[in-house]
PDB file of C-alpha atoms and ligand atoms in Angstrom:
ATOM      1  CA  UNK A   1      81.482  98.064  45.525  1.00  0.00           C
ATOM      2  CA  UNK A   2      83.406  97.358  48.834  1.00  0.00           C
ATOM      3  CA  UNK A   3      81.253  97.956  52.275  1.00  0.00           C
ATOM      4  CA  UNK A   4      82.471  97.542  55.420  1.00  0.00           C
ATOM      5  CA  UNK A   5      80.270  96.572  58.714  1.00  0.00           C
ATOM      6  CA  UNK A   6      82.341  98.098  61.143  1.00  0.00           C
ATOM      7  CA  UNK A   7      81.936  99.025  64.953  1.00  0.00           C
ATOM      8  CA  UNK A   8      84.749 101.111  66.113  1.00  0.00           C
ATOM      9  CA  UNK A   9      85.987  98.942  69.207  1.00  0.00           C
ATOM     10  CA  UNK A  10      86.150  95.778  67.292  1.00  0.00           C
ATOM     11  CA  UNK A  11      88.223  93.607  64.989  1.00  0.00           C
ATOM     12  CA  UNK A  12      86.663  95.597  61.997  1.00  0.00           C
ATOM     13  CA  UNK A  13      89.617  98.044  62.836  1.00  0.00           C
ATOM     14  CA  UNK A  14      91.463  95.746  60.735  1.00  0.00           C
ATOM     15  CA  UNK A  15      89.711  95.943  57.659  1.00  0.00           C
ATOM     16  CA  UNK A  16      89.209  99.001  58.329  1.00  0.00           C
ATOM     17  CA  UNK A  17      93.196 100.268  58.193  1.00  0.00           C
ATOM     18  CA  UNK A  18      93.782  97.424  55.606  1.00  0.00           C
ATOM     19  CA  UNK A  19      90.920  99.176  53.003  1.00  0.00           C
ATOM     20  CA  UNK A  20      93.140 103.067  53.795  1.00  0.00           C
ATOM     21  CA  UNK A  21      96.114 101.303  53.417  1.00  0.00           C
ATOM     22  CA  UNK A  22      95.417  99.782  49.545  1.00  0.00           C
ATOM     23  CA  UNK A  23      93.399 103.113  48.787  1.00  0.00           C
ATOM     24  CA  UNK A  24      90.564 101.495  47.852  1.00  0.00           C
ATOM     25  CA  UNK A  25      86.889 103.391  47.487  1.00  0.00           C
ATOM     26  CA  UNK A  26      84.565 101.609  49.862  1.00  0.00           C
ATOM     27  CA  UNK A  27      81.680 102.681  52.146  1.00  0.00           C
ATOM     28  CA  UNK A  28      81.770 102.294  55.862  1.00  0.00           C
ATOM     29  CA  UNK A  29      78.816 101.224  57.421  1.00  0.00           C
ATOM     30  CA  UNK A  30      79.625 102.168  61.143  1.00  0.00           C
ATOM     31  CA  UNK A  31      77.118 100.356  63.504  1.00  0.00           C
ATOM     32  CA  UNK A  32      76.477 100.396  66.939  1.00  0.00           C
ATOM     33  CA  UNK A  33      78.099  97.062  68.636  1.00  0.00           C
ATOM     34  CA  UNK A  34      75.350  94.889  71.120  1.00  0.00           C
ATOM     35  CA  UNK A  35      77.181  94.023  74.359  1.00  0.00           C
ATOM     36  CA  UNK A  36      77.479  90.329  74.620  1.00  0.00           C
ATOM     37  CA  UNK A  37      75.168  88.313  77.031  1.00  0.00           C
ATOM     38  CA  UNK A  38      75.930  84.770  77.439  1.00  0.00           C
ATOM     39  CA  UNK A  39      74.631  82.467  74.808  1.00  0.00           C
ATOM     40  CA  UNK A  40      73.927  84.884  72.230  1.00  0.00           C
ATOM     41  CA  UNK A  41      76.650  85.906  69.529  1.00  0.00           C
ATOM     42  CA  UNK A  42      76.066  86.429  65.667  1.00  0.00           C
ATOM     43  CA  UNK A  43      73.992  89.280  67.027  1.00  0.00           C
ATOM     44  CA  UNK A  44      75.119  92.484  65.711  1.00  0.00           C
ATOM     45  CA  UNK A  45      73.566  94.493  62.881  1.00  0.00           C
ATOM     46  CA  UNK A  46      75.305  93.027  59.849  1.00  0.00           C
ATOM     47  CA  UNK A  47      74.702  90.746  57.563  1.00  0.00           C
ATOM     48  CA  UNK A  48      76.778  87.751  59.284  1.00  0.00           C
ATOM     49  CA  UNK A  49      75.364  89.181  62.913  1.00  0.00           C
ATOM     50  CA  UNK A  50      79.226  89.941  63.291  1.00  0.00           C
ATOM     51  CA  UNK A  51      82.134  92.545  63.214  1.00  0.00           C
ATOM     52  CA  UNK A  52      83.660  92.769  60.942  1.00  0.00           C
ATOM     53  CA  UNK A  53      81.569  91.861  58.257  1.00  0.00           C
ATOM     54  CA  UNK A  54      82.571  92.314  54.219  1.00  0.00           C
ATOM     55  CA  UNK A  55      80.150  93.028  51.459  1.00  0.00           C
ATOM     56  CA  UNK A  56      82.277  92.911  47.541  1.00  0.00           C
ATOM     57  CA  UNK A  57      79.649  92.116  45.036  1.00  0.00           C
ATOM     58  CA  UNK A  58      77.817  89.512  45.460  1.00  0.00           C
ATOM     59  CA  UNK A  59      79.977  87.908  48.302  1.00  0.00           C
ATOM     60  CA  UNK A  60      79.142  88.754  51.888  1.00  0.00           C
ATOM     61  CA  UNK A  61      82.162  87.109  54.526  1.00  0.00           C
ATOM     62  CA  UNK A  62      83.191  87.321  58.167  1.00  0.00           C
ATOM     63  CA  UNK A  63      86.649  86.892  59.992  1.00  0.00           C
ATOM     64  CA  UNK A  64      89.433  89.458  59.791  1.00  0.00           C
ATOM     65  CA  UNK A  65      91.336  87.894  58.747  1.00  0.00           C
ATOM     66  CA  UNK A  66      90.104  86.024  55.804  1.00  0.00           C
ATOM     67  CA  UNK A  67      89.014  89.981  54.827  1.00  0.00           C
ATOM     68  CA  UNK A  68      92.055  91.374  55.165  1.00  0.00           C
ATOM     69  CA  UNK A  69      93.847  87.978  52.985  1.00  0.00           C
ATOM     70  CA  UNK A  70      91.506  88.601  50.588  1.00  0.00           C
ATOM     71  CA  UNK A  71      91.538  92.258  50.041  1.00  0.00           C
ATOM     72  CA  UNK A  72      95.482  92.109  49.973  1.00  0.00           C
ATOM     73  CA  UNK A  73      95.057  89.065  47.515  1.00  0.00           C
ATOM     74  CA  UNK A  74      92.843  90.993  45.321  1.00  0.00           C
ATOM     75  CA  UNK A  75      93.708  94.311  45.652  1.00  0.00           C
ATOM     76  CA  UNK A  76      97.034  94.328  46.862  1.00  0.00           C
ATOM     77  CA  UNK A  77      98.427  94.487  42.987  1.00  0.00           C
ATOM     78  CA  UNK A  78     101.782  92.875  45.083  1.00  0.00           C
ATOM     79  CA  UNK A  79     101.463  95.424  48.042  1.00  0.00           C
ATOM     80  CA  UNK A  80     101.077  94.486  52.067  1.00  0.00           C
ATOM     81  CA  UNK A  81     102.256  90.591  51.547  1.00  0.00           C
ATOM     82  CA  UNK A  82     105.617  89.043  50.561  1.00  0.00           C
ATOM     83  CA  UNK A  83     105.568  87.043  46.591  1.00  0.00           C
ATOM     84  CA  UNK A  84     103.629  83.344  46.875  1.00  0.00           C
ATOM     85  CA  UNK A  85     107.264  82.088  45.800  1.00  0.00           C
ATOM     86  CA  UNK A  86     109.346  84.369  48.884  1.00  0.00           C
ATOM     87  CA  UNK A  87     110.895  82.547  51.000  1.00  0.00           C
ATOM     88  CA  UNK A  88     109.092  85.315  53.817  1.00  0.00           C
ATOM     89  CA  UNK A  89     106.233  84.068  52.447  1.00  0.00           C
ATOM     90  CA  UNK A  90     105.168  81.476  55.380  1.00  0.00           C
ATOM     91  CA  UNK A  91     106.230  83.488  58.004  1.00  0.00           C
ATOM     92  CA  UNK A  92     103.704  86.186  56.618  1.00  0.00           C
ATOM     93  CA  UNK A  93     101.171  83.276  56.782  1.00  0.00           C
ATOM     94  CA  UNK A  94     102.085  82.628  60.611  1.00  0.00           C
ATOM     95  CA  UNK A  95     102.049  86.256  61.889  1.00  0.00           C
ATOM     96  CA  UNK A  96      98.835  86.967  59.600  1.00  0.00           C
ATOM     97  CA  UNK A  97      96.881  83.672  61.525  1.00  0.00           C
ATOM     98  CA  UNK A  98      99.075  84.158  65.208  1.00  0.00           C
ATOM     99  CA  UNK A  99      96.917  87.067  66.363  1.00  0.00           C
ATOM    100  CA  UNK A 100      93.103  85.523  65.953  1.00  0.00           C
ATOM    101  CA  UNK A 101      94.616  82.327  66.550  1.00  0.00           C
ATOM    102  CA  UNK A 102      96.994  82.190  69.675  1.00  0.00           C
ATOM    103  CA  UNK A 103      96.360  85.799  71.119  1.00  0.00           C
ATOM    104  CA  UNK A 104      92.956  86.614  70.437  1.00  0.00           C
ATOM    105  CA  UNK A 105      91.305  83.325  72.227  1.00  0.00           C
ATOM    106  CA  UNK A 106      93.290  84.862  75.964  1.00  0.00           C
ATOM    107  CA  UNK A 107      92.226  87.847  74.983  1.00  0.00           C
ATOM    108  CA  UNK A 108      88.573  86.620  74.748  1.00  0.00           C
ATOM    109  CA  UNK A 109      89.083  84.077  77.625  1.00  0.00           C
ATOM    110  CA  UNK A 110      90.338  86.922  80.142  1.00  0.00           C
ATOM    111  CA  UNK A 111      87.614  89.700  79.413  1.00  0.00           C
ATOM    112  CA  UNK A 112      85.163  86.938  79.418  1.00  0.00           C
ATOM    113  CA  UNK A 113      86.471  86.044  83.011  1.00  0.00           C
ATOM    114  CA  UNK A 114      88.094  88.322  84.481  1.00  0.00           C
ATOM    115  CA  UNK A 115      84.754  88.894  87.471  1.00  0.00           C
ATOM    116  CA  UNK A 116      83.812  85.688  87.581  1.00  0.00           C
ATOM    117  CA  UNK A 117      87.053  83.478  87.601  1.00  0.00           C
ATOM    118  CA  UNK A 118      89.627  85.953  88.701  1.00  0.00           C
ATOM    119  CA  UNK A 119      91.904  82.599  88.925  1.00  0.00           C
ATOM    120  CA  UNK A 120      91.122  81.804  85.211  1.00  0.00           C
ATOM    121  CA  UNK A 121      91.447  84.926  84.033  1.00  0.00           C
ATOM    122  CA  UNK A 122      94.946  84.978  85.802  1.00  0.00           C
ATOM    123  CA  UNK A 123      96.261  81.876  84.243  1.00  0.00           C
ATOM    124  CA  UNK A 124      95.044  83.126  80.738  1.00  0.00           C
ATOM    125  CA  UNK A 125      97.044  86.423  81.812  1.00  0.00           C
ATOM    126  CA  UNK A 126     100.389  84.141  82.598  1.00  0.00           C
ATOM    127  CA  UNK A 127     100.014  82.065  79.027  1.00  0.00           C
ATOM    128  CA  UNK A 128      99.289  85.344  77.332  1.00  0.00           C
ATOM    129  CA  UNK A 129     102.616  86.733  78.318  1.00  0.00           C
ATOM    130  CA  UNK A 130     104.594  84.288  77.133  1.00  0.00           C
ATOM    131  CA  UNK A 131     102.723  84.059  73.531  1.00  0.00           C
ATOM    132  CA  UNK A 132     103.574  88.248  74.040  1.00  0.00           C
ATOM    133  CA  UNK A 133     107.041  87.588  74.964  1.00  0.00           C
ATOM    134  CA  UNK A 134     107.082  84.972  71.177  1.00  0.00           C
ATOM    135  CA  UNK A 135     105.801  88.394  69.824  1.00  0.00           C
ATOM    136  CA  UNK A 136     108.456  90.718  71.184  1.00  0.00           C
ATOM    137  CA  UNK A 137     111.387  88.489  70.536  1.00  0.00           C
ATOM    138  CA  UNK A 138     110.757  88.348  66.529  1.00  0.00           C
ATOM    139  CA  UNK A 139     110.636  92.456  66.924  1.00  0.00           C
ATOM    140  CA  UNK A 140     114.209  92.605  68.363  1.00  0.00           C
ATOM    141  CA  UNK A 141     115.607  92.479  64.954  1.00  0.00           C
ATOM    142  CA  UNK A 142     113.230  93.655  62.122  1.00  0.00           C
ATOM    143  CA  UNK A 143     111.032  96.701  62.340  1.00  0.00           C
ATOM    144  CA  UNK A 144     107.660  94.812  60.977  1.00  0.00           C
ATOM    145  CA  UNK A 145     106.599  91.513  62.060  1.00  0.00           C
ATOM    146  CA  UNK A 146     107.691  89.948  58.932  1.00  0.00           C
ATOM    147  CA  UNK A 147     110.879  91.378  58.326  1.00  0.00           C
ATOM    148  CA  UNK A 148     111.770  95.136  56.824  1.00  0.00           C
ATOM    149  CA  UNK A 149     108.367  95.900  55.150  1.00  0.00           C
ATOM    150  CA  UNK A 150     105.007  96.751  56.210  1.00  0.00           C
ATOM    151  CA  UNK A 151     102.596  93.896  55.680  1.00  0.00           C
ATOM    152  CA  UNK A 152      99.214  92.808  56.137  1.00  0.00           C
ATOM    153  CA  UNK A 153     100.376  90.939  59.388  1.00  0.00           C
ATOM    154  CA  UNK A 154     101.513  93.760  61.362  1.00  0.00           C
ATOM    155  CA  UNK A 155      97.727  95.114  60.535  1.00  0.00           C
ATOM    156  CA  UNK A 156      96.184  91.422  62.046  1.00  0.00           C
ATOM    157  CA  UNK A 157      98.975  91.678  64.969  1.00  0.00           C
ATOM    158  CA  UNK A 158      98.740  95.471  65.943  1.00  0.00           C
ATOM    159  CA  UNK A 159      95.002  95.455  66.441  1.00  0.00           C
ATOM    160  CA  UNK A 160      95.234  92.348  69.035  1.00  0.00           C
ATOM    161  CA  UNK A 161      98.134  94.137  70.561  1.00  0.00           C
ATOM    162  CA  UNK A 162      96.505  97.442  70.750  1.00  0.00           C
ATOM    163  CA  UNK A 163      93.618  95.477  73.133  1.00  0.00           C
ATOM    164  CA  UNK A 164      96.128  93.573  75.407  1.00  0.00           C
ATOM    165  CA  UNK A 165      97.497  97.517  75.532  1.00  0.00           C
ATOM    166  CA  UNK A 166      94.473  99.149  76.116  1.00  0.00           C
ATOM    167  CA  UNK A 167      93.934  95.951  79.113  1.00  0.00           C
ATOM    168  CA  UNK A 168      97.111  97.192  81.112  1.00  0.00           C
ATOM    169  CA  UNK A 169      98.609  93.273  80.015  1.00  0.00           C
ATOM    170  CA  UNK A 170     101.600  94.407  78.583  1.00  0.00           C
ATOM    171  CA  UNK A 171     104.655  93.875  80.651  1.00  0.00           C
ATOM    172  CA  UNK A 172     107.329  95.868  80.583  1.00  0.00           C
ATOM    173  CA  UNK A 173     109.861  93.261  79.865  1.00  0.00           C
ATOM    174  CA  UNK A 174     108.500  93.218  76.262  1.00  0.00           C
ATOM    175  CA  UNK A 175     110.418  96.002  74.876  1.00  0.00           C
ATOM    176  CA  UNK A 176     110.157  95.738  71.721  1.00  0.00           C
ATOM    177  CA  UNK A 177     106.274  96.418  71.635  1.00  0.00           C
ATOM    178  CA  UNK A 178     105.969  99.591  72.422  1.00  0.00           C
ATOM    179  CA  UNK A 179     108.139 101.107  69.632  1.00  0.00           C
ATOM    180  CA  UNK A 180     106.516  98.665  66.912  1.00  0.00           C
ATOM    181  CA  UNK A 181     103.241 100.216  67.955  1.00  0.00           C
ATOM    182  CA  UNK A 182     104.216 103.629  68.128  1.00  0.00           C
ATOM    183  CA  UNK A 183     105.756 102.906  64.360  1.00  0.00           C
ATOM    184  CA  UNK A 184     102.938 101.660  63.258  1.00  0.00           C
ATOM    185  CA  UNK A 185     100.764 104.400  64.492  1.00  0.00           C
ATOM    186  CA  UNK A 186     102.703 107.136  62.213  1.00  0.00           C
ATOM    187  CA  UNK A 187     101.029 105.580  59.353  1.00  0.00           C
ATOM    188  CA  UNK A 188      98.683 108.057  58.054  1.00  0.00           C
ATOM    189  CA  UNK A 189      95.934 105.285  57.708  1.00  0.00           C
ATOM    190  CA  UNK A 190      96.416 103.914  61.070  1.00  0.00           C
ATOM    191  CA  UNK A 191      95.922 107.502  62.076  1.00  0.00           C
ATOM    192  CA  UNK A 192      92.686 107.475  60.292  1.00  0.00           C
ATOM    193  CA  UNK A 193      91.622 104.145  61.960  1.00  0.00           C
ATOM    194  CA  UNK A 194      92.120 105.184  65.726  1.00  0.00           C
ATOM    195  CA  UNK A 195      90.263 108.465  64.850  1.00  0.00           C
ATOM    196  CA  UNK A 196      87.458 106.432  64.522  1.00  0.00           C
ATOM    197  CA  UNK A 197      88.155 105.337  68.305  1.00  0.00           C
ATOM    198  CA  UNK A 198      87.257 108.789  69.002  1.00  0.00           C
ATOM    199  CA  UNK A 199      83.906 108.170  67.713  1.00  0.00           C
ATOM    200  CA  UNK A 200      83.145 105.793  70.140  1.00  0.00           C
ATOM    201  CA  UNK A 201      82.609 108.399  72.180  1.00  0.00           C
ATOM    202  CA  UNK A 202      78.987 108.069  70.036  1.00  0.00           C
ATOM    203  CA  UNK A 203      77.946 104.875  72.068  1.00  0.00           C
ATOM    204  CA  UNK A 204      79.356 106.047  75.823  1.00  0.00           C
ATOM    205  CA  UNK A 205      76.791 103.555  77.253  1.00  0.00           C
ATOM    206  CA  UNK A 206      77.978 100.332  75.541  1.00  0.00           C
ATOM    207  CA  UNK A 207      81.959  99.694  76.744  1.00  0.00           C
ATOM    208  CA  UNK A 208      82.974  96.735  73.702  1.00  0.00           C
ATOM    209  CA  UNK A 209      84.011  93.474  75.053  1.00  0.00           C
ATOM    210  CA  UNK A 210      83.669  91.534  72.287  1.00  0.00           C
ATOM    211  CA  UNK A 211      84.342  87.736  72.660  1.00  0.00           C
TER     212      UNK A 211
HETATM  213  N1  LIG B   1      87.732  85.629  64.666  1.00  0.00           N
HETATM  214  C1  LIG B   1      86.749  86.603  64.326  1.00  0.00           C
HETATM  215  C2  LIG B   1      86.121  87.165  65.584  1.00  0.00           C
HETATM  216  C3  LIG B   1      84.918  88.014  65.280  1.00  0.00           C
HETATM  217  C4  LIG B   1      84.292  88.559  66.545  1.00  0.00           C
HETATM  218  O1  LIG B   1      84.397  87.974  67.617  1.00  0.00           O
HETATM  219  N2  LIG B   1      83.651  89.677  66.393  1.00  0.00           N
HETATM  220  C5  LIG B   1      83.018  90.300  67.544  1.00  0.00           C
HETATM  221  C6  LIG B   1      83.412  91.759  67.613  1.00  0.00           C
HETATM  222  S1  LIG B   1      85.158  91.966  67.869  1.00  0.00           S
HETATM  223  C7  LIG B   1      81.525  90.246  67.376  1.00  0.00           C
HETATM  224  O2  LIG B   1      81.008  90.658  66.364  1.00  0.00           O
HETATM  225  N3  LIG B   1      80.883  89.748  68.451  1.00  0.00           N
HETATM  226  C8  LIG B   1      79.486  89.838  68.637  1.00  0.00           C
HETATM  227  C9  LIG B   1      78.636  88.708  68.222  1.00  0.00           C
HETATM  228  O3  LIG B   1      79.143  87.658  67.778  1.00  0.00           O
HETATM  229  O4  LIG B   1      77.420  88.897  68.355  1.00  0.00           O
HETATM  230  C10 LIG B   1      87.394  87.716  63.478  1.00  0.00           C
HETATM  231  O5  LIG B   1      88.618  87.884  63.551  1.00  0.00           O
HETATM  232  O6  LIG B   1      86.680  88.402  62.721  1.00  0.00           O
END
């Protein structure tokens, strides 16, 4: 049996819309995310201490996107990723790792410092666009991030998009944003996800920043 660890603000969004996407039966633990405070992280109620947080058997595993690799890997019966052998294949790899890799970190970096270090959190701001603007350019010509189908990458990349979105950091300039995420949010699962956004409105008191 599949269960999810999932707080509706955070990267468990992904696995979240990844698990509605394949179909599969699971059970969604939804949890109530602990603000951070510095120096303490691996905090939340899961297993890990984190969001998202994967239960399948006898495994128990953290990181989006390892969770949403595997699930497509193992689930996917050749759904939501491009053949081992396509030549879209590594592109697939770098759009699934770009988001937690290049994006997420200014993401993380800005929230973290946006009262503090206003000038930091500025110069994050500046880098971010332009890793944005790497984003937008690969949109001008193909509807998903990988190319004319719907893969697991657009899942990794919308959700990071969604928060630089939701953070007023999206510039108008990038036009091909908008439309991908409007795209991607007339898929029935998607629609499912961001319901659970709604929720939220069950912890008013607790605004997620998670880092
Ligand atoms: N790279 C990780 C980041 C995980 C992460 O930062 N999770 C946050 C929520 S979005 C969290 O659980 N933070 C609280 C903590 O570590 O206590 C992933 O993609 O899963």
């Amino acid at each position: 049996m599949l269960t999810l660890y999932h707080s509706p603000m955070t990267r468990s969004l992904r696995v979240f819309w990844v698990l509605e996407e394949l179909g599969l039966e699971y059970v969604l633990k939804s949890i109530e995310f602990i603000p951070p405070t510095d120096g303490k992280i691996f905090v939340q109620n899961t297993p890990i201490g984190r969001f998202p947080t994967l239960e399948d058997g006898e495994v128990t595993f953290c990181e989006s996107g390892a969770i949403v690799e595997y699930l497509i890997e193992r689930y996917g019966e050749n759904r939501l990723a491009p053949p081992l052998t396509s030549p879209l294949r590594a592109k697939y790899l770098q759009w699934m790792h770009f988001p937690e890799g290049t994006l997420n970190p200014y993401i993380n970096a800005i929230r973290r410092f946006a009262e503090s270090s206003p000038g930091i959190a500025a110069a994050m701001s500046d880098e971010l666009d332009i890793a944005i603007g790497f984003v937008n350019a690969e949109l001008a010509d193909s509807p998903y991030i990988v190319g004319k189908d719907f893969t697991g990458a657009d899942i990794m990349l919308a959700v990071s998009l969604l928060s630089i979105n939701m953070m007023g950091l999206l510039a108008e300039n990038h036009t091909h944003i908008t439309p991908y995420l409007r795209r991607l949010q007339s898929r029935p699962a998607l629609a499912k996800v961001m319901q659970s956004l709604a929720t939220r409105a069950e912890y008013p008191e607790h605004p997620v920043a998670c880092r």
